[in-house]
mmCIF file of C-alpha atoms in Angstrom:
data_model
loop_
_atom_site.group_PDB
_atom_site.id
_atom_site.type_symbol
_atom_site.label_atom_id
_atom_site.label_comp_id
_atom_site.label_asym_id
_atom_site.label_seq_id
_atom_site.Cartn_x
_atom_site.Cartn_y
_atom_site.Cartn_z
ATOM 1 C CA UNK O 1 -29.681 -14.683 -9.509
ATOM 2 C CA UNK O 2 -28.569 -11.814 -11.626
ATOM 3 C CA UNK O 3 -24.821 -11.963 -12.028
ATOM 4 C CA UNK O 4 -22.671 -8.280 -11.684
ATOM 5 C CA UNK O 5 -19.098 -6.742 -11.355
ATOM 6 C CA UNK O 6 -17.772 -7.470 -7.707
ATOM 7 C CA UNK O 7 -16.584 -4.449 -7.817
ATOM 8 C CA UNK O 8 -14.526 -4.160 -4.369
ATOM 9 C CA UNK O 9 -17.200 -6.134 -2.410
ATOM 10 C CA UNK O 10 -14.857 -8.370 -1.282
ATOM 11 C CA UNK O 11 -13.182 -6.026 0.877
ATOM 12 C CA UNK O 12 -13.260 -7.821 4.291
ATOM 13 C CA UNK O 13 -12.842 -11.377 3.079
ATOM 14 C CA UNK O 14 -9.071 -10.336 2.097
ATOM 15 C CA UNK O 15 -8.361 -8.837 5.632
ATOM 16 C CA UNK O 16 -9.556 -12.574 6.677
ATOM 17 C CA UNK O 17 -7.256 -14.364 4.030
ATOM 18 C CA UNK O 18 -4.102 -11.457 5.082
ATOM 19 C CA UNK O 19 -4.634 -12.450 8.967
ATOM 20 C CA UNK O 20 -4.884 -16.117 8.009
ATOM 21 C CA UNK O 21 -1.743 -15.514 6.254
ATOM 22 C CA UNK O 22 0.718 -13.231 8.593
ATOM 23 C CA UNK O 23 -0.761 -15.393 11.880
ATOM 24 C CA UNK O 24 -3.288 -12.530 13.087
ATOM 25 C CA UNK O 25 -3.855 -8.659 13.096
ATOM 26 C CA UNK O 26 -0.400 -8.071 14.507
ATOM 27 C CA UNK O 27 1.493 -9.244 11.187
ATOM 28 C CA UNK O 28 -0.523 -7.185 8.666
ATOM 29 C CA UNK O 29 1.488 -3.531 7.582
ATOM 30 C CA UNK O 30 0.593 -0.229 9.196
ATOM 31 C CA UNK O 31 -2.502 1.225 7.158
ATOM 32 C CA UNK O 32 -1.390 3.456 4.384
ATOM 33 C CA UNK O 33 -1.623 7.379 4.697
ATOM 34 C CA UNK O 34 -3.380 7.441 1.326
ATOM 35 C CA UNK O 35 -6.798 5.808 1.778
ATOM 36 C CA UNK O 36 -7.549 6.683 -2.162
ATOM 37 C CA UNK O 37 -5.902 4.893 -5.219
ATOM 38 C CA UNK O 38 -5.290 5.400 -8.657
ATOM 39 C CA UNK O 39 -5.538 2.555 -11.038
ATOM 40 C CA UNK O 40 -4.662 2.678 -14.988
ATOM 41 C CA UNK O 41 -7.218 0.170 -16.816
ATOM 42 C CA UNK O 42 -5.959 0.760 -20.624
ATOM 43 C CA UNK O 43 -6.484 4.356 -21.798
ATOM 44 C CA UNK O 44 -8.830 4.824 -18.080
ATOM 45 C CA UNK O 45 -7.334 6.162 -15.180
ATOM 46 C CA UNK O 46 -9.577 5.635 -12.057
ATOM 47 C CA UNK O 47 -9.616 7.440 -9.126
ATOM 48 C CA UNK O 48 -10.781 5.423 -6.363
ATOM 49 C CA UNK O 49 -11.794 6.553 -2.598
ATOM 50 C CA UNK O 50 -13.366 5.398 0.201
ATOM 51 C CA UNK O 51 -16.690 5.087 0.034
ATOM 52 C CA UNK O 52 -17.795 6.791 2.961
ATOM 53 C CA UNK O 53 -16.018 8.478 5.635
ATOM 54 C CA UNK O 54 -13.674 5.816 7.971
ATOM 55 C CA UNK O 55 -14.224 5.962 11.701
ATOM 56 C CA UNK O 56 -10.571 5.434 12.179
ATOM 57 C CA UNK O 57 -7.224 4.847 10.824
ATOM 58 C CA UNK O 58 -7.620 0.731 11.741
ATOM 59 C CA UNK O 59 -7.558 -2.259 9.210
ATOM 60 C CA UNK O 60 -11.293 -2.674 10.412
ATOM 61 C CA UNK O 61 -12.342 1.172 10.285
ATOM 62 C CA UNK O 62 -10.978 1.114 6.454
ATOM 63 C CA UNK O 63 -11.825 -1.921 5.266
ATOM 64 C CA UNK O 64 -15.757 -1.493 6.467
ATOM 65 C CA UNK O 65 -16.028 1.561 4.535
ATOM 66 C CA UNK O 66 -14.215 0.413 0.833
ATOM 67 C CA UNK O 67 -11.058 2.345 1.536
ATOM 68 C CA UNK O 68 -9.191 0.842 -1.998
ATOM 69 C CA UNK O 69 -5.907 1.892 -0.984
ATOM 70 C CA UNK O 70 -4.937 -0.299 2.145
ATOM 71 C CA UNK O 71 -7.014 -2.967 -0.166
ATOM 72 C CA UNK O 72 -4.617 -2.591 -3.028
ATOM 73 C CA UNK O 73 -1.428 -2.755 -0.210
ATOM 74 C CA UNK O 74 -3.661 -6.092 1.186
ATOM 75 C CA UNK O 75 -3.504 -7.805 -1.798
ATOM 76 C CA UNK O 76 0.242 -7.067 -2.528
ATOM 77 C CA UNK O 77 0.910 -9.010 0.773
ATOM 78 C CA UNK O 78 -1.227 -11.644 0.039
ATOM 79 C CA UNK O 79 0.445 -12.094 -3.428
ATOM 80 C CA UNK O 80 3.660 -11.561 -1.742
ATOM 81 C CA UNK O 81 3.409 -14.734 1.217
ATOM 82 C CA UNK O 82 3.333 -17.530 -1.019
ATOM 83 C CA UNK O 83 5.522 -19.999 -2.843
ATOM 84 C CA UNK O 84 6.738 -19.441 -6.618
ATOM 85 C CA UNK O 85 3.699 -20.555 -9.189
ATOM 86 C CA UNK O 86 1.106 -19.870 -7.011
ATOM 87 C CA UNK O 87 -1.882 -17.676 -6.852
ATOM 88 C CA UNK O 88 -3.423 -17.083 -4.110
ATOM 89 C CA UNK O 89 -5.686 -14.128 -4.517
ATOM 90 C CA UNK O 90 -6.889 -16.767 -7.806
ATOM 91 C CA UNK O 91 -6.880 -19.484 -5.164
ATOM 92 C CA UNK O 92 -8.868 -17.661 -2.394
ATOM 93 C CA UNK O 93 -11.434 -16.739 -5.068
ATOM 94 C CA UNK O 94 -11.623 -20.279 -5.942
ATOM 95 C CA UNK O 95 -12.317 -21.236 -2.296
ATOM 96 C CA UNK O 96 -14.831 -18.295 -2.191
ATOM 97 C CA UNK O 97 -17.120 -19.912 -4.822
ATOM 98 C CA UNK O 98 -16.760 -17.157 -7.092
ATOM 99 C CA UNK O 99 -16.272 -19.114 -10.291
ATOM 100 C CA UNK O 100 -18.939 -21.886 -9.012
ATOM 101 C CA UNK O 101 -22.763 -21.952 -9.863
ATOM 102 C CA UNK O 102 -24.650 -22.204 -6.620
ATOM 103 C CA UNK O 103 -25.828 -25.658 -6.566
ATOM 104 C CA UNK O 104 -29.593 -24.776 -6.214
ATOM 105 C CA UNK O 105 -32.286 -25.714 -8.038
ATOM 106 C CA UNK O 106 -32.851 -22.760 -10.302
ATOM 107 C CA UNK O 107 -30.971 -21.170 -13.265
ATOM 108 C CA UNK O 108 -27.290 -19.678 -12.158
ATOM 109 C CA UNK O 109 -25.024 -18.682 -13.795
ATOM 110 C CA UNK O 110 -20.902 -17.962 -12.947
ATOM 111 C CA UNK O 111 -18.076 -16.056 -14.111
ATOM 112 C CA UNK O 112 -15.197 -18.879 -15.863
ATOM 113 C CA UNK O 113 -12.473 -19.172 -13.441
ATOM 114 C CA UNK O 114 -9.025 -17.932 -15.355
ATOM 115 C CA UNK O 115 -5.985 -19.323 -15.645
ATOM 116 C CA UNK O 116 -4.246 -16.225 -14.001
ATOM 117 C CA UNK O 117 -5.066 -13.292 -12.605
ATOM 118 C CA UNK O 118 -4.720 -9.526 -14.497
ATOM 119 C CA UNK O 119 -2.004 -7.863 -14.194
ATOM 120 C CA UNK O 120 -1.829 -5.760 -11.711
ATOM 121 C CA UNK O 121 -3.470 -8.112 -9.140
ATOM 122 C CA UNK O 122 -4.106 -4.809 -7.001
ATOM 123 C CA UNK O 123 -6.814 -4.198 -9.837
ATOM 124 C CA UNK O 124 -8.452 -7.656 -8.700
ATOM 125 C CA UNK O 125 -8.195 -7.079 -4.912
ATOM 126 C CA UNK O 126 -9.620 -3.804 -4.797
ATOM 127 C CA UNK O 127 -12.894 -5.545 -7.120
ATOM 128 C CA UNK O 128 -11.681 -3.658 -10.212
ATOM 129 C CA UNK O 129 -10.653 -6.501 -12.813
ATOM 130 C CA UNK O 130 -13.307 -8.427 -14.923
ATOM 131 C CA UNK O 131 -14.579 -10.714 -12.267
ATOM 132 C CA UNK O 132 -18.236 -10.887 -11.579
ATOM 133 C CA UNK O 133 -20.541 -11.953 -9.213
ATOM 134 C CA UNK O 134 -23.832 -12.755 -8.358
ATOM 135 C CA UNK O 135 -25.377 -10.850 -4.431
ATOM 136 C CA UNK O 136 -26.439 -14.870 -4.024
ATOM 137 C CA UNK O 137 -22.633 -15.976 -4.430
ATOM 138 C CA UNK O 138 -21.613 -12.618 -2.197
ATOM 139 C CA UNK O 139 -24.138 -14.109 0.295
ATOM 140 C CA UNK O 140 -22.212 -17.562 0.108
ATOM 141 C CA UNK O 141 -18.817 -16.092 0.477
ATOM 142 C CA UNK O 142 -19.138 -13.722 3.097
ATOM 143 C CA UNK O 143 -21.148 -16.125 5.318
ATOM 144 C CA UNK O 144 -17.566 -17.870 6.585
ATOM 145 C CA UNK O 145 -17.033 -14.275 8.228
ATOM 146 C CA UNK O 146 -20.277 -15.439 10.678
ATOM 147 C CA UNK O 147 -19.617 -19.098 10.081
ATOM 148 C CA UNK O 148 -16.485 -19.408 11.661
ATOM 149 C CA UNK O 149 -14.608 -19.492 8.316
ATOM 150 C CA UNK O 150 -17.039 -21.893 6.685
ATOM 151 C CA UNK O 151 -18.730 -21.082 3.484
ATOM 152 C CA UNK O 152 -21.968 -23.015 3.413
ATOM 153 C CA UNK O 153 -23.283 -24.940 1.447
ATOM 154 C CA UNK O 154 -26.924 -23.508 -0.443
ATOM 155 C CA UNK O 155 -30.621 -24.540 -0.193
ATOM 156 C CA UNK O 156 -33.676 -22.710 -0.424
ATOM 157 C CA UNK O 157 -35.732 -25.163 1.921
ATOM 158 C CA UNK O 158 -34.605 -26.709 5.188
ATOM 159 C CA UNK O 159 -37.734 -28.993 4.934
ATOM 160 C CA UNK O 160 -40.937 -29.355 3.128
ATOM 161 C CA UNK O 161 -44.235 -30.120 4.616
ATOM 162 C CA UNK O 162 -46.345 -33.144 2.999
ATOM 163 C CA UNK O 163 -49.427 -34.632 3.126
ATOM 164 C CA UNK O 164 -49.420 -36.256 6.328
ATOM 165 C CA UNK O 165 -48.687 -33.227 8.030
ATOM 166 C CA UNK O 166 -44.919 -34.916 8.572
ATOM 167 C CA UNK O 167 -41.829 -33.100 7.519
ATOM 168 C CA UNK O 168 -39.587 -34.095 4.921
ATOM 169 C CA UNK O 169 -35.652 -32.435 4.927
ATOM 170 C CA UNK O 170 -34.411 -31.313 2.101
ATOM 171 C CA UNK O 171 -30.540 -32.189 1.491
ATOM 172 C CA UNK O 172 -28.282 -29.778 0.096
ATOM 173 C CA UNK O 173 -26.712 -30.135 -3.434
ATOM 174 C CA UNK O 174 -23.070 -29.485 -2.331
ATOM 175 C CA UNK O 175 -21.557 -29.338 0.787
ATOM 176 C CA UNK O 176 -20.048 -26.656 3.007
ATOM 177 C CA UNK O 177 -16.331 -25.431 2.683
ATOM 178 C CA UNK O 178 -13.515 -24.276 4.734
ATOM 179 C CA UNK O 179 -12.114 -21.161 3.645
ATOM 180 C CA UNK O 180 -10.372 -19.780 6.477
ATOM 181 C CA UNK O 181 -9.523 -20.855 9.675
ATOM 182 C CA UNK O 182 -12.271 -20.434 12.553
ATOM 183 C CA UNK O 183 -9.636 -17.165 14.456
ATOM 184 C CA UNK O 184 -8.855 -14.886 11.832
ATOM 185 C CA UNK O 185 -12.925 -14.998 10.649
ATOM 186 C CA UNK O 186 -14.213 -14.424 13.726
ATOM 187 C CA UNK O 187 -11.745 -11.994 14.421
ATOM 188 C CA UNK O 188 -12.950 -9.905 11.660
ATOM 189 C CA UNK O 189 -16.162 -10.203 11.868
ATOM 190 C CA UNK O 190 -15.515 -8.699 15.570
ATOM 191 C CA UNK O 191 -13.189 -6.343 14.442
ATOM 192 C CA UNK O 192 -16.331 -5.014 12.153
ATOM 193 C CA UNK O 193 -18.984 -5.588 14.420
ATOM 194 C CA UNK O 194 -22.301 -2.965 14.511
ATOM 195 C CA UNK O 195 -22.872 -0.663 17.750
ATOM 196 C CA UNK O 196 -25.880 -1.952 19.193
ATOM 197 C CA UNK O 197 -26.688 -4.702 16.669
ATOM 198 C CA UNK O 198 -25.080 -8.025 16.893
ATOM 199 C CA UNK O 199 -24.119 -7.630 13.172
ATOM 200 C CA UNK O 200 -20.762 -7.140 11.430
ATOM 201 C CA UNK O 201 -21.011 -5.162 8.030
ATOM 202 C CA UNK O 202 -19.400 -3.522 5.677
ATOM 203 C CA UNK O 203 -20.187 -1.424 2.491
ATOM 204 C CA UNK O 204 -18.147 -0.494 -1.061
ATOM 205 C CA UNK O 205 -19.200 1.827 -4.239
ATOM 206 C CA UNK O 206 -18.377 -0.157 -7.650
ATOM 207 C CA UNK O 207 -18.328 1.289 -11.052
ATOM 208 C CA UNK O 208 -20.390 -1.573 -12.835
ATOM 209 C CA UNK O 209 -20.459 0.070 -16.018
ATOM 210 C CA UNK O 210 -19.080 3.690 -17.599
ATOM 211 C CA UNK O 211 -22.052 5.006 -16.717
ATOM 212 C CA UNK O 212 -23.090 3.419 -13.437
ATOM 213 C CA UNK O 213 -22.330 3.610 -9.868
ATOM 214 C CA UNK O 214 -23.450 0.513 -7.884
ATOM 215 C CA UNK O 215 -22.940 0.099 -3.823
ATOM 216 C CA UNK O 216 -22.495 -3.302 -2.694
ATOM 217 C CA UNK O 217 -23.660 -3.955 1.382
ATOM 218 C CA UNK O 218 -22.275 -7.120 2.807
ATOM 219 C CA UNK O 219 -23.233 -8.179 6.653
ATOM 220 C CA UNK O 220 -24.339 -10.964 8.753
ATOM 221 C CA UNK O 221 -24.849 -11.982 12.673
ATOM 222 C CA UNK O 222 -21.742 -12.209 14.311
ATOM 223 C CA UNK O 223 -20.281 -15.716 15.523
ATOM 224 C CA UNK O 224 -21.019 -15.152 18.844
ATOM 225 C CA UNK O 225 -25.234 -14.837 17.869
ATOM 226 C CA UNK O 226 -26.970 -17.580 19.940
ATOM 227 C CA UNK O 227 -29.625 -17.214 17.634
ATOM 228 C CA UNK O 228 -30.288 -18.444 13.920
ATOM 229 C CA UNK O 229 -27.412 -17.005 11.930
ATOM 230 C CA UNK O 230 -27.996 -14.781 8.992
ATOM 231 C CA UNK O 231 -25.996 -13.132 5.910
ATOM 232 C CA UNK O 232 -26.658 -10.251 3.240
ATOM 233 C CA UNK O 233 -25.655 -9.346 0.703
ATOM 234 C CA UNK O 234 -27.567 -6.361 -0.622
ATOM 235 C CA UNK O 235 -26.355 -4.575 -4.148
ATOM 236 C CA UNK O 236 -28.041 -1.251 -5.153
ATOM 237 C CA UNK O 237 -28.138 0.110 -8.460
ATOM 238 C CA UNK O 238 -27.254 3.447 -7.349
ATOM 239 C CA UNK O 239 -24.665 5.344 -5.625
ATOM 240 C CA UNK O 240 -25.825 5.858 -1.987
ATOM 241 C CA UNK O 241 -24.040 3.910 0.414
ATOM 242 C CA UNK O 242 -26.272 5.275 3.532
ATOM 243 C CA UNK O 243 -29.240 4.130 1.828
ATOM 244 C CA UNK O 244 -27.954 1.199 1.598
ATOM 245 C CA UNK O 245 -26.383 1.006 4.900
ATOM 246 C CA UNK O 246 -29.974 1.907 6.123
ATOM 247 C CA UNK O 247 -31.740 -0.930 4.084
ATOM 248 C CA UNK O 248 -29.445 -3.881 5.022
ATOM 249 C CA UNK O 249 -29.611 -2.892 9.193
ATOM 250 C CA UNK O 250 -33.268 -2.621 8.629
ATOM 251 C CA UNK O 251 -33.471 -6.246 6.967
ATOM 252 C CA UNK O 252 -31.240 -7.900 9.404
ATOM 253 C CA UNK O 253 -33.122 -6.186 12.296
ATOM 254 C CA UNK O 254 -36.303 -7.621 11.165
ATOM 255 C CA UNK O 255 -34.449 -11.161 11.237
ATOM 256 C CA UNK O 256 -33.205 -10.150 14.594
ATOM 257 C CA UNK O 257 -36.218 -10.135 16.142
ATOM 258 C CA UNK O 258 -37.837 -12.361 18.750
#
């Protein structure tokens, strides 16, 4: 449960939270003609792109492939639709468990949640302020995407087999959590929805440290799987996002399997 910089991981979980928001994919602004962005952290200036090449100029093409500047313009609409005193990209990351310990039994550890957000907040949509995160607490949050909006609650067992050849279940230490309504997640998750794999995905480069480029790979089976759902999150400590686009369909197609 090693925890990490987000790092713009959370990339389709605010296009959920912006539909949820302006009432569906019609409300959300045009997608920017700048699919880069440039973001001042101190005495840094960081030069963000897309972290690989979008099939199309689409809220879903974009977002699948890290594209930080219709992030940034994401979160300034998300910031934008609320009342005075409130926070909601704070709020939705609240909701998203990312300042909660899973509630398993082993060691976890979690960023503290703040009081407020940095300044800009476009630093902490596009996954480049000082909030960090754990692939297990990824896992959690982008499950409501193939959950209908629900983020589940943990557990490592469903049931353990005793002596008597009976089965015991194993209850869960918290319970599950609505996030988002059950439209604009499954909307999404269809929006970014694999050819020939009944998978959503999506994948973003992070800058973890000065030195080191890290590629996060978030998917899962798409709410319309009959079968046993399923969510990844898979983060590589290296900068190849089609290696890591390889490993995470190759995973999910083993789980896929009859």
């Amino acid at each position: 449960h090693k925890v990490t910089e987000s790092r713009r991981g959370v990339d389709a979980l605010l296009l959920a939270e912006a539909q949820e928001q302006s009432g569906g994919e019609a409300g959300l602004p045009t997608v920017p003609s700048s699919l880069s962005f440039t973001l001042d952290v101190g005495e840094t200036r960081l030069n963000l792109d897309c972290t690989l090449e979008p099939a199309g100029r689409t809220w879903p093409g974009v977002i699948a492939v890290g594209c930080p500047g219709p992030l940034a313009l994401l979160g300034d609409q998300i910031a934008e639709n609320t009342q005075a005193g409130a926070q909601p990209l704070l709020d939705l990351f609240r909701q998203l468990g990312f300042y909660t310990a899973p509630a398993i039994n082993l060691p976890a550890a979690s960023s503290s949640a703040p009081d407020s957000l940095p300044e800009p907040q476009q630093s902490s949509a596009i996954g480049q302020s000082e909030l960090r995160l754990s692939p297990l607490q990824m896992a959690l949050a982008a499950a409501t995407l193939s959950n209908n909006g629900v983020r589940p609650a943990p557990r490592l067992v469903q049931a353990i087999q005793k002596d008597d050849d009976s089965w015991e279940n194993q209850v869960s230490m918290s319970d599950p959590s609505s996030v988002f309504s059950g439209e604009p997640a499954t909307t999404v998750a269809l929006a970014l929805r694999v050819d020939d794999l009944p998978i959503w995905q999506s994948v973003a480069r992070a800058q973890n440290a000065p030195q080191q480029t890290i590629t996060w790979y978030l998917a899962g089976t798409l709410p319309t799987f009959t079968g046993s759902p399923a969510t990844l999150a898979l983060l590589l400590e290296e900068d190849d996002p089609a290696l890591a686009v390889q490993i995470g369909q190759q995973i999910l197609g083993y789980w896929l399997e009859p």
